Structure formats: structure tokens, C-alpha cells
C-alpha positions as a printed Julia matrix, in Angstrom:
336×3 Matrix{Float64}:
   0.0     0.0     0.0
   1.18    3.49   -0.7
  -0.09    4.94    2.57
   1.32    2.54    5.16
   2.32    5.29    7.59
   0.19    3.57   10.25
   3.29    1.43   10.78
   5.73    4.32   11.05
   7.66    4.88   14.26
   6.99    1.5    15.89
  10.23   -0.34   15.17
  11.68    0.21   18.63
   8.58   -1.26   20.27
   8.49   -4.44   18.15
  10.17   -7.83   18.39
  11.88   -8.27   15.02
  13.74  -11.36   13.82
  16.6   -10.74   11.41
  19.0   -13.23    9.86
  21.27  -13.64    6.84
  21.49  -17.42    7.35
  19.3   -19.21    4.83
  18.61  -22.28    6.98
  17.63  -20.09    9.91
  15.43  -17.98    7.62
  13.58  -21.03    6.32
  12.9   -22.2     9.87
  11.76  -18.78   11.08
   9.58  -18.19    8.04
   8.03  -21.61    8.52
   7.13  -20.71   12.1
   5.45  -17.53   10.85
   3.56  -19.16    7.97
   3.47  -22.95    7.46
   6.03  -25.47    8.84
   5.88  -27.68    5.74
   6.66  -24.9     3.23
   9.93  -24.81    1.28
  12.03  -21.73    0.6
  14.4   -21.37   -2.38
  16.92  -18.6    -2.92
  16.78  -17.06   -6.42
  18.79  -13.85   -6.06
  22.33  -12.93   -5.0
  23.25  -14.95   -1.87
  25.28  -12.0    -0.62
  22.14   -9.85   -0.55
  19.95  -12.41    1.19
  18.3   -11.68    4.52
  15.0   -12.27    6.26
  13.38   -9.66    8.49
  10.08  -10.49   10.13
   7.81   -9.62   13.03
   4.92  -11.86   14.12
   1.89  -10.74   16.15
  -1.31  -12.58   16.9
  -4.74  -12.07   18.44
  -6.88  -15.15   18.93
  -7.68  -16.64   15.51
  -5.56  -14.1    13.6
  -1.8   -14.08   13.03
  -0.1   -11.22   11.16
   3.49  -11.69    9.96
   5.4    -8.68    8.61
   8.03  -10.19    6.27
  10.76   -8.83    3.97
  13.44  -10.72    2.03
  16.65   -9.01    0.9
  17.01  -11.14   -2.24
  14.55  -12.79   -4.62
  13.14  -16.05   -3.24
  10.62  -18.69   -4.25
   8.25  -20.18   -1.7
   6.33  -23.44   -2.11
   3.57  -23.69    0.5
   2.06  -27.08   -0.33
  -1.64  -27.78   -0.7
  -3.07  -27.75    2.83
  -2.86  -24.81    5.2
  -5.85  -24.95    7.55
  -6.37  -21.19    7.42
  -7.74  -18.49    5.18
  -4.86  -16.24    4.24
  -4.32  -12.79    2.72
  -0.95  -11.48    1.56
  -1.21   -7.72    1.99
   1.64   -5.91    0.19
   3.31   -2.84    1.64
   6.01   -2.47   -1.04
   7.52   -4.28   -4.0
   6.13   -7.06   -6.19
   5.39  -10.73   -5.52
   4.2   -13.39   -7.96
   1.57  -15.71   -6.54
  -0.13  -18.89   -7.73
  -3.01  -20.54   -5.86
  -5.26  -23.34   -7.14
  -4.03  -22.67  -10.68
  -4.71  -18.91  -10.63
  -1.78  -16.5   -11.0
  -1.86  -13.1    -9.3
   0.72  -10.31   -9.16
   0.74   -8.88   -5.64
   1.8    -5.25   -5.4
   0.73   -2.18   -3.38
  -2.57   -2.12   -5.3
  -3.65   -5.75   -4.96
  -3.55   -8.39   -2.22
  -3.45  -12.14   -2.74
  -6.23  -14.22   -1.15
  -5.97  -17.94   -0.35
  -8.36  -20.57    0.96
  -7.32  -23.47    3.25
  -6.89  -26.12    0.52
  -5.14  -26.01   -2.84
  -1.61  -25.91   -4.24
  -0.01  -22.59   -3.32
   3.32  -21.06   -4.27
   5.01  -17.69   -4.58
   7.22  -18.23   -7.66
   9.07  -14.96   -7.06
   9.07  -12.83   -3.93
  10.98   -9.79   -5.13
  14.01   -8.5    -3.26
  13.01   -5.88   -0.71
   9.29   -6.59   -1.14
   7.47   -6.28    2.17
   4.1    -7.77    2.93
   1.81   -8.59    5.81
   0.83  -12.26    5.74
  -2.56  -12.45    7.46
  -3.66  -15.92    8.58
  -7.2   -16.39    9.92
  -8.36  -19.64   11.47
 -10.65  -21.5     9.09
 -13.36  -22.16   11.66
 -13.43  -18.5    12.72
 -14.13  -17.34    9.15
 -16.76  -19.96    8.43
 -18.5   -19.42   11.78
 -18.54  -15.67   11.08
 -20.37  -16.2     7.8
 -22.79  -18.63    9.41
 -23.48  -16.14   12.21
 -24.28  -13.49    9.61
 -26.67  -15.65    7.64
 -28.03  -18.44    9.82
 -29.71  -19.18   13.1
 -26.98  -19.16   15.73
 -23.37  -19.68   14.67
 -22.95  -23.22   13.37
 -20.08  -23.4    10.86
 -20.8   -23.65    7.16
 -20.36  -27.13    5.72
 -17.48  -26.4     3.33
 -14.7   -23.89    2.78
 -15.5   -20.58    1.13
 -14.18  -20.08   -2.37
 -12.86  -16.56   -1.9
 -11.81  -14.53   -4.91
  -8.02  -14.97   -5.42
  -7.23  -11.25   -5.22
  -8.45   -8.09   -3.5
  -8.21   -4.51   -4.75
  -6.83   -2.51   -1.82
  -6.85    0.9    -3.49
 -10.53    1.71   -2.91
 -13.77    0.79   -1.22
 -14.1    -2.13    1.17
 -10.73   -3.57    0.16
  -8.89   -0.42    1.16
 -10.85   -0.15    4.4
 -10.06   -3.76    5.27
  -6.35   -3.23    4.57
  -6.31   -0.17    6.83
  -7.91   -2.22    9.6
  -5.18   -4.86    9.25
  -2.51   -2.15    9.5
  -4.13   -0.73   12.61
  -4.41   -4.11   14.34
  -0.85   -5.07   13.39
   0.52   -1.84   14.82
  -1.4    -2.08   18.06
  -0.53   -5.73   18.66
   3.17   -5.08   18.08
   3.29   -2.69   21.05
   3.26   -3.89   24.64
   1.18   -0.82   25.52
  -1.07   -1.01   22.45
  -4.79   -0.64   23.06
  -5.41   -3.93   21.26
  -3.83   -5.64   24.28
  -7.07   -4.82   26.1
  -9.68   -7.58   25.55
 -12.58   -5.11   25.33
 -10.83   -3.46   22.39
  -9.05   -6.43   20.8
 -12.02   -8.76   20.41
 -14.23   -6.29   18.5
 -11.26   -5.4    16.25
 -10.61   -9.07   15.47
 -14.32   -9.64   14.88
 -14.47   -6.62   12.56
 -11.46   -7.84   10.59
 -12.98  -11.29   10.02
 -16.43   -9.97    9.11
 -14.8    -7.24    7.01
 -12.98   -9.82    4.91
 -16.32  -11.49    4.15
 -17.72   -8.16    2.98
 -14.63   -7.07    1.04
 -14.04  -10.26   -0.97
 -16.18  -12.11   -3.48
 -17.44  -15.58   -2.46
 -20.49  -17.82   -2.64
 -22.19  -16.22    0.36
 -21.57  -12.62   -0.73
 -24.95  -12.14   -2.45
 -26.81  -13.42    0.62
 -25.04  -10.83    2.77
 -26.54   -8.09    0.6
 -30.11   -9.32    1.12
 -32.4    -7.47    3.52
 -32.2    -9.08    6.98
 -35.23  -10.08    9.03
 -35.42   -8.25   12.37
 -35.0   -10.38   15.47
 -38.07  -10.75   17.67
 -38.44   -8.44   20.7
 -37.68  -11.36   23.03
 -34.23  -11.74   21.47
 -33.58   -8.01   21.78
 -34.58   -8.12   25.45
 -32.24  -11.06   26.0
 -29.34   -9.16   24.41
 -30.07   -6.06   26.49
 -30.17   -8.16   29.66
 -26.81   -9.72   28.81
 -25.25   -6.3    28.24
 -26.51   -4.96   31.57
 -25.58   -8.11   33.47
 -22.06   -8.37   32.01
 -21.02   -4.93   30.74
 -17.3    -5.7    31.11
 -17.54   -8.8    28.92
 -15.69   -8.3    25.59
 -18.93   -8.54   23.65
 -19.14   -8.44   19.89
 -22.34   -8.38   17.87
 -21.63  -11.96   16.81
 -21.15  -13.0    20.43
 -24.45  -11.46   21.5
 -26.27  -12.91   18.5
 -24.98  -16.4    19.27
 -26.12  -16.17   22.89
 -29.58  -15.01   21.74
 -29.89  -17.65   18.99
 -30.3   -15.21   16.11
 -28.08  -14.13   13.24
 -25.85  -11.07   13.48
 -27.82   -9.22   10.83
 -31.16  -10.06   12.48
 -29.91   -8.75   15.83
 -28.66   -5.54   14.21
 -31.95   -5.01   12.42
 -33.9    -5.75   15.6
 -31.95   -3.2    17.64
 -32.47   -0.64   14.9
 -36.2    -1.27   14.71
 -37.0    -1.57   18.42
 -34.34    0.62   20.08
 -33.25    2.93   17.23
 -29.6     2.02   17.8
 -27.13   -0.8    17.18
 -26.01   -3.51   19.64
 -22.53   -2.0    19.94
 -23.82    1.55   20.34
 -26.13    0.35   23.12
 -23.19   -1.45   24.75
 -21.03    1.69   24.55
 -23.78    3.72   26.25
 -23.96    1.22   29.12
 -20.18    1.2    29.47
 -20.09    5.0    29.39
 -22.39    5.06   32.42
 -20.16    2.59   34.27
 -17.05    4.61   33.35
 -18.74    7.76   34.69
 -19.61    6.05   37.99
 -16.03    4.79   38.32
 -14.64    8.29   37.73
 -17.0     9.71   40.36
 -15.84    7.19   42.95
 -12.12    7.12   42.06
  -9.13    8.66   43.83
  -7.62   11.19   41.37
  -4.18   10.46   42.85
  -4.42    6.8    41.84
  -6.63    6.73   38.76
  -6.46    8.44   35.37
  -9.14    9.13   32.8
  -7.13    7.1    30.28
  -7.06    4.01   32.49
 -10.79    4.15   33.12
 -11.65    4.76   29.46
  -9.41    1.92   28.3
 -10.76   -0.47   30.92
 -14.29    0.14   29.61
 -13.3    -0.36   25.96
 -12.97    3.25   24.75
  -9.94    3.32   22.47
 -10.4     6.92   21.3
 -10.07    9.27   24.28
 -11.37   12.25   22.3
 -14.6    10.46   21.42
 -14.9     9.2    24.99
 -14.58   12.74   26.33
 -17.1    14.1    23.82
 -19.65   11.39   24.61
 -19.17   11.9    28.35
 -19.61   15.66   28.04
 -22.72   15.27   25.89
 -24.38   12.99   28.46
 -23.14   14.44   31.75
 -22.38   18.06   30.88
 -18.73   17.91   31.91
 -15.44   16.44   30.74
 -14.22   13.18   32.33
 -11.31   15.01   33.98
 -13.75   17.34   35.69
 -15.72   14.36   37.01
 -12.51   12.77   38.27
 -11.26   15.97   39.94
 -14.4    16.3    42.03
 -14.57   12.57   42.82
 -15.55   11.66   46.35
């Protein structure tokens, strides 16, 4: 991608692996991607190096990888994950299930769990984020969108082999990957907080289903049926009973035995809001009560906001002021 400045300035906070030894590189790269893959050096041996950083969050692993010389990678035919190679610079030739794709800063490569896969030429200096997503997590996400509950679909999705990342949903999805990768690479990143990480991971998985073409894509565009009031009441009760739970819309829908889209439509129809907006309002009230009762010498607005899942402090402050007529710092300063 041309605008990958979301990754700028984080090198000191990340755990990078760097080697010029080919055997070591093959082992390290295998640990990041697939242990059974084979790596072949094509370019000048004197220029060869591997530089990589691996981060993960639940069902998602993101590996930031650069080779100093041209290489070929044979990945075999079984991987167990859905996979997207998101380019940051350079050019990489890809072949998956007989389809050839040129990966560059305008186009990502997309792979499903089964099928012969190789990268015939990973260009020297080309940097890409290799995004692996657990197969079951992707298929359960689609089922949760379309079906009653969240039983997995009965076969793997045939995702389109490439994704335009210069515009629309493809660009938005790529930006989300960059954001999650940056946050996970930092020990103090907000994505280390479960209330923030789980919705981000959920959004990335569901976003991939919306950004790529596949057999279930047309069904996702159909008008959803609103969940019954009883299901909405059940979701509301769960939110109030467990406000600190790292809820996602999919998680709530599964507990209420409805699809994600039905739950969203039901909240819109009966409460004129969304499940996550309702959850944020409940958490805002809890954050306000915590600020009122806190010791300003021991507690900060940032710590309270983060604990209740508010990643953007500016938006947290604005929402707090709109509801309570004062900034969070003012509430904390006059705490009992």
C-alpha cells in the first residue's frame, strides 16, 4: 500500500527477527507461515536476509516479512487457514489453485485453506503482511451473519483470489489490518485490552467477508429479518448483566440464537440504535460512575476509558460531556 504510515515509528517497540542465514530464515519463516513450506533462494546470496515480526490475536496471526534477495516459496496444498498477503512495497508473484496473481501495493493475494499454493518470485526488498485467519473463525462468522446461531458452514469458502486494496471495502479492510498489526506489536497497544481487541478481530474477520467475493456474498446483501423483541430483550439483559464482557455483535447474537444481521436489524427497529452503540452507552455510564468514585491520585481518565473499551479518548470525552455536561477530567477531579 502506498499509505502505510500507520506502521511508522513503531520499530523500537516491536520484536523483530533478522538473519542472513538461509537455513535459519527457512525455519523462522516456517514458524510464521506454514512449517511444511519450502524456501528457495533465487537472487544474490550476498544480498539475502530475512526480516520479520509476528503478532497474533486469537484466531488471527499477522506476519510482517521482507526478504533481501529474490526467493521462491512453495507452500504445499493444505494450510488450515484463510490467508491474505497484503503488500506494503515491491512485487510478488503468486499462484493458488491454478490462478496466478501479481501482488503489489494495489492488490492483495487471497488464499483458501486447501489447494496448491506457491510464490514463484518474492521480489528483493518486497514487504508484505501475511494475514492468517483460522478457518473455523471465518466460516463461523459467515454462518453467524446468515443463519440461526453460529454453526459453521459445511465447506470452505471459495474466496476470490485477489483483492483490490486501493478503494472501497478492500482499502478499508487493509487499513484495519494495518491498525491491528501496529497495536498488537506494542506492549502498551490498546489492542492488548480484551474489550478493544475482540471487536477489532471480529471486525477484521467480518470485514474480509464483505470485502471479498465468495459464494455467500450475495446473501449478505439481502435485507435481513429483524429479530423478535424477546431476542432483543435477551441481548439487552446480557449487556446490563455483564457490561465488562468483551462482547461483539456476533457473540451477542450467538447467545440469543439469532443471526448477526437479524440482531442488528432488531436493535435498529425496536431501540433505534445498534447492539454496539447500546453497549457503549452502558459502558459509558459505568465509566462515569467509576470516575466519580475514584481517587484522582491513583486513577487516570485514560485508564478508566481503556478499561471500559474506549480506544479513542477524544470520542470518549465528547460522549461523556454530551451525556453528563462535563469532561471526564472534571468528574474525576471532584470525585468523592
